[in-house]
Coordinates of C-alpha atoms in Angstrom, one line a residue:
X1 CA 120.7 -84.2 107.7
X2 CA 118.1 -83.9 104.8
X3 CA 119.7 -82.2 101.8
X4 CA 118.5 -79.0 100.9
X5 CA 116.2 -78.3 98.0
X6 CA 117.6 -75.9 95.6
X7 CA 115.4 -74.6 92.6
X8 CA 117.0 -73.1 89.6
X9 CA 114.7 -71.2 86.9
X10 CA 118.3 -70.1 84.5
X11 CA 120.8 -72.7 82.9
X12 CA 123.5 -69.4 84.4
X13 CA 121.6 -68.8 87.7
X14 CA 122.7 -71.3 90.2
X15 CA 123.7 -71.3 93.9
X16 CA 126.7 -69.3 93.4
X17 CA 128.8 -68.7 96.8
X18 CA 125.7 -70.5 98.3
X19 CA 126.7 -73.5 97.2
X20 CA 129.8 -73.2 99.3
X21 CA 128.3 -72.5 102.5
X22 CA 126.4 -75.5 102.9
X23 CA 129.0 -77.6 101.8
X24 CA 131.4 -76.3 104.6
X25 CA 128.6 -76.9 106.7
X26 CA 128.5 -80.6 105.8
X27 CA 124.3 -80.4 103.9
X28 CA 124.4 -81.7 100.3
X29 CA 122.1 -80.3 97.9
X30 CA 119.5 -81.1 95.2
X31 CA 119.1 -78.9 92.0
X32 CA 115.7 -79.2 90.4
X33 CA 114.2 -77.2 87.4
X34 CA 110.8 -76.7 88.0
X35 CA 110.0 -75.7 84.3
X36 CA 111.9 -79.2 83.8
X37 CA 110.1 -81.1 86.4
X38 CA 107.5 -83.4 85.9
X39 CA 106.5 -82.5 89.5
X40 CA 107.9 -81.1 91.8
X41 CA 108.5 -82.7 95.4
X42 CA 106.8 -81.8 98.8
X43 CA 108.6 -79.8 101.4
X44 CA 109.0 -83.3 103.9
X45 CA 112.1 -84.3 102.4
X46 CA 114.1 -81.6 102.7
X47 CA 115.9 -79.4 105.5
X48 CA 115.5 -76.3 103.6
X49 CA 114.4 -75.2 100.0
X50 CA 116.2 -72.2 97.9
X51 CA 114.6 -70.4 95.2
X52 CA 117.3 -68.6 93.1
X53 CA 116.9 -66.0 90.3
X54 CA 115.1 -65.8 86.8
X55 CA 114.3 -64.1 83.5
X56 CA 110.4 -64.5 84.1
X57 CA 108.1 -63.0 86.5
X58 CA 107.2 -64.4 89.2
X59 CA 103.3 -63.2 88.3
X60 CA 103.5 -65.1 84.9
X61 CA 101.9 -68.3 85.3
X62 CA 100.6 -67.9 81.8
X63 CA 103.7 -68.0 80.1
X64 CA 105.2 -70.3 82.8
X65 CA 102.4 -73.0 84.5
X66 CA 105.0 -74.3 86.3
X67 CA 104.6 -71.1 88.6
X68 CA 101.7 -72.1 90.5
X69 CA 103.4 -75.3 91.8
X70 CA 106.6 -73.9 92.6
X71 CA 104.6 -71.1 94.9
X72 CA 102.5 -73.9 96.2
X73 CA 105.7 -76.2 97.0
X74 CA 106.7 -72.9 99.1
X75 CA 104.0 -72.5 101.1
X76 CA 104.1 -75.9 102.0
X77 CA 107.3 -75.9 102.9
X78 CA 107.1 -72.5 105.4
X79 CA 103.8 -74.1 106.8
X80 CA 106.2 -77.4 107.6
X81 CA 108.2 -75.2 109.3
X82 CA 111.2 -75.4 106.7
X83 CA 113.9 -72.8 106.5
X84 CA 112.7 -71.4 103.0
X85 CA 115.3 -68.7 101.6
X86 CA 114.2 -66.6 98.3
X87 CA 116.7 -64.5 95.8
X88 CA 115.5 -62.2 93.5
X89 CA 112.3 -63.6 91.7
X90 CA 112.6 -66.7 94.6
X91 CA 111.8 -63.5 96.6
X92 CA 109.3 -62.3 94.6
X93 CA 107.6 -66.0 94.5
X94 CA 107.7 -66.1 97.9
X95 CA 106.3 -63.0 98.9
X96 CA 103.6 -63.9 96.4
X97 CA 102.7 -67.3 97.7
X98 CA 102.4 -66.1 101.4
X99 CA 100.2 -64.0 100.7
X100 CA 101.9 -60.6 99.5
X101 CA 101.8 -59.2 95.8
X102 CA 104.9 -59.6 93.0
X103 CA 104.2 -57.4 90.0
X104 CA 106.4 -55.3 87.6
X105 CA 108.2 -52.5 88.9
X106 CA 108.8 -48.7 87.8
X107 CA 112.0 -49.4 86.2
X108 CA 115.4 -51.7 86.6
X109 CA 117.7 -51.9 89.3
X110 CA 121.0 -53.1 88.3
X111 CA 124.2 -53.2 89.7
X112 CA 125.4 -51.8 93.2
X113 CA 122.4 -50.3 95.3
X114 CA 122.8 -49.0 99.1
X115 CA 120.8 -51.1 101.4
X116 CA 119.3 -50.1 104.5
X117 CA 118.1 -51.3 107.2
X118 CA 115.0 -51.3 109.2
X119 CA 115.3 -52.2 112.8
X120 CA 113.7 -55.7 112.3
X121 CA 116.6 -56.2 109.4
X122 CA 119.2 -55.3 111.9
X123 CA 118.0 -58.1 115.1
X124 CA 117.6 -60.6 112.2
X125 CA 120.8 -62.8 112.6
X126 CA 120.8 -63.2 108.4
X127 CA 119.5 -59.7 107.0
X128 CA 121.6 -57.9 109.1
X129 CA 124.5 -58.7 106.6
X130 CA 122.8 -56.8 103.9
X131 CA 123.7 -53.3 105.1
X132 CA 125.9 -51.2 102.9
X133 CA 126.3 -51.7 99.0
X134 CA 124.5 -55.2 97.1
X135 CA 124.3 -56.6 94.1
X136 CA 120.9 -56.8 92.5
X137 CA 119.0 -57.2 89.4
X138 CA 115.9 -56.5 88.7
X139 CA 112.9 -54.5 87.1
X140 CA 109.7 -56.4 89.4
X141 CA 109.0 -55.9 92.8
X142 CA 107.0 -57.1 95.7
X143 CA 104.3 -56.5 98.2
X144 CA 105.5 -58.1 101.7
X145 CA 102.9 -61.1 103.1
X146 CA 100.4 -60.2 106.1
X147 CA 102.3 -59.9 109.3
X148 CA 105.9 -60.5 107.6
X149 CA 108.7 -58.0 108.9
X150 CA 110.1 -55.7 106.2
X151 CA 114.2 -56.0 107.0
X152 CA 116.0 -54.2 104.0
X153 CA 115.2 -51.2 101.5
X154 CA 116.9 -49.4 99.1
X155 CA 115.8 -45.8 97.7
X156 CA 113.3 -47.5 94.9
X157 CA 112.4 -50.7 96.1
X158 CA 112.0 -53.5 99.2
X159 CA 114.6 -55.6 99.4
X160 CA 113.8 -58.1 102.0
X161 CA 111.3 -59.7 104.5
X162 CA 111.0 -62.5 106.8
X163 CA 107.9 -64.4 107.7
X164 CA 108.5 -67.3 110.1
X165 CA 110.9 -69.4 108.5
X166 CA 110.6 -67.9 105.3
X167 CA 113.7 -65.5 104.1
X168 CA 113.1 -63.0 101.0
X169 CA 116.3 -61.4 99.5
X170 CA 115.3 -59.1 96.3
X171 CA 119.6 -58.7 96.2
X172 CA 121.5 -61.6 94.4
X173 CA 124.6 -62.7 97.3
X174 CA 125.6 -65.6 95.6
X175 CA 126.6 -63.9 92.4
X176 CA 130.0 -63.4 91.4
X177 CA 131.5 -61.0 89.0
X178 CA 131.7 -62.6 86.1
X179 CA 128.1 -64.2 86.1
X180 CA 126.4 -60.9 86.7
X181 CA 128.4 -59.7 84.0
X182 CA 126.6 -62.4 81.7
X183 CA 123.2 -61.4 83.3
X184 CA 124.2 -57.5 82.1
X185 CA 125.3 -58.2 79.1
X186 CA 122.6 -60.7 77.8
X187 CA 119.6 -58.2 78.8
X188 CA 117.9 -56.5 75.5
X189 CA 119.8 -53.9 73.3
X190 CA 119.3 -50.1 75.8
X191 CA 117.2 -52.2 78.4
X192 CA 119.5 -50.7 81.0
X193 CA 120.3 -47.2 79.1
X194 CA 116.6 -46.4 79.0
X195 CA 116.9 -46.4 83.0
X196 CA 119.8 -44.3 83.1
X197 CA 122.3 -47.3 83.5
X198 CA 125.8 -48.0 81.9
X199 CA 126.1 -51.5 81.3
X200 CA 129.9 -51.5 81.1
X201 CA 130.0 -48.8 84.0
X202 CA 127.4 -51.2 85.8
X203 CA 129.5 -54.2 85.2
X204 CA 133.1 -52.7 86.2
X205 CA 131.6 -51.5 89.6
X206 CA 130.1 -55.1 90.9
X207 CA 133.6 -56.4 89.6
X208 CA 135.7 -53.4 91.4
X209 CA 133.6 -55.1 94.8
X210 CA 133.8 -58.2 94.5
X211 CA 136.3 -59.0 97.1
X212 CA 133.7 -57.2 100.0
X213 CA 130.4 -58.7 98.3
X214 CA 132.1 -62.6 98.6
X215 CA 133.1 -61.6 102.5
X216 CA 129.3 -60.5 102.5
X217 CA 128.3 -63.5 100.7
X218 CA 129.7 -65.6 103.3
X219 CA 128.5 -64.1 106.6
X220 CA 125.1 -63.8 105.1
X221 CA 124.9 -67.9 103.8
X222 CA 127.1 -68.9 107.0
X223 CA 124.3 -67.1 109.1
X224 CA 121.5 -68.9 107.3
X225 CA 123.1 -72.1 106.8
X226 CA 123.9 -72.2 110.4
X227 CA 119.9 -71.7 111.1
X228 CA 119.4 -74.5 108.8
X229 CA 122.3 -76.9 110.6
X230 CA 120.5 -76.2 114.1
X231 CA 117.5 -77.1 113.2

């Protein structure tokens, strides 16, 4: 099969436990920068793209040009019918360049959040993983595209949609431990305070869970990469 396109925005947010699942399934896969890139490629030569997590916003193409091409390079790739799976601000681009709206939210959400369901989330063969506690980080949100089904909430923000082929995950699956634990401790001095957060308190929990968020982890890239291997 055609390797999978993965695009990394962070030097310390890669593929994660994502990374696993499609090599157990046999796909390789091709990390690009697109802040690095002198262009990025078209959505034909791939049997899935991935867009992970980043510091920026996904509404910043003034700060980071490199936006516009990465949103168009998504489009493309649902309109070709590719499997398209967005984490975090890949989410947030990806709502954005269907159609929907990414834009700052009413404060950070860090750490271990309840997820729930709607009923769409729980007949989608991928979302339906998300249930219970996950991992996220984040202070932007999203607007879902026309006509995409809303899958996953949590008590302040969306957390998921799915539009054809297109997947949006505002959680972050494919972190472990000890890399959110970088993410948490690099933010700005009372960043997380200011919302009411602990770092260290933050920190401790996501490790305390890490066993059940790999097992999570696992059904929820098995499910997708399965999608993408059936293809």
């Amino acid at each position: 099969m055609l390797p999978v396109l993965v695009l990394r925005h962070d030097a310390d947010a890669g593929p994660g436990y994502l990374a696993g699942a499609l090599a157990g399934a046999g796909l390789a896969m091709q990390v690009v920068d697109p802040a690095a890139a002198e262009a990025l490629p078209g959505p034909s030569g791939w049997s899935a793209v991935v867009s992970l997590g980043g510091h920026m916003g996904a509404y910043e193409e003034g700060s980071h040009p490199w936006l516009v091409a990465e949103k168009q390079l998504l489009a493309a790739a649902v309109e070709a019918g590719r499997p398209v799976l967005g984490i975090c601000l890949g989410c947030q681009l990806l709502a954005a360049a269907l159609g929907g709206r990414a834009y700052p939210g009413t404060g950070r959400e860090v750490g271990l959040v309840p997820v729930r369901l709607t009923p769409e989330g729980r007949a989608d063969p991928v979302a339906r993983h998300l249930e219970g506690l996950a991992v996220v980080s984040h202070a932007d949100t999203w607007d879902p595209p026309p006509g995409a089904a809303l899958l996953a909430v949590s008590k302040r923000y969306p957390q998921a949609f799915r539009l054809g082929p297109a997947l949006g995950l505002q959680p972050h699956p494919e972190v472990g431990p000890e890399a959110f634990a970088r993410w948490t401790r690099a933010k700005p001095p009372g960043a997380l305070e200011r919302d009411g957060l602990d770092p260290e308190a933050v920190i401790a929990a996501v490790r305390a869970d890490a066993a059940e968020q790999r097992e999570r982890a696992d059904r929820l890239f098995g499910a997708w990469v399965a999608q993408v291997a059936s293809r």
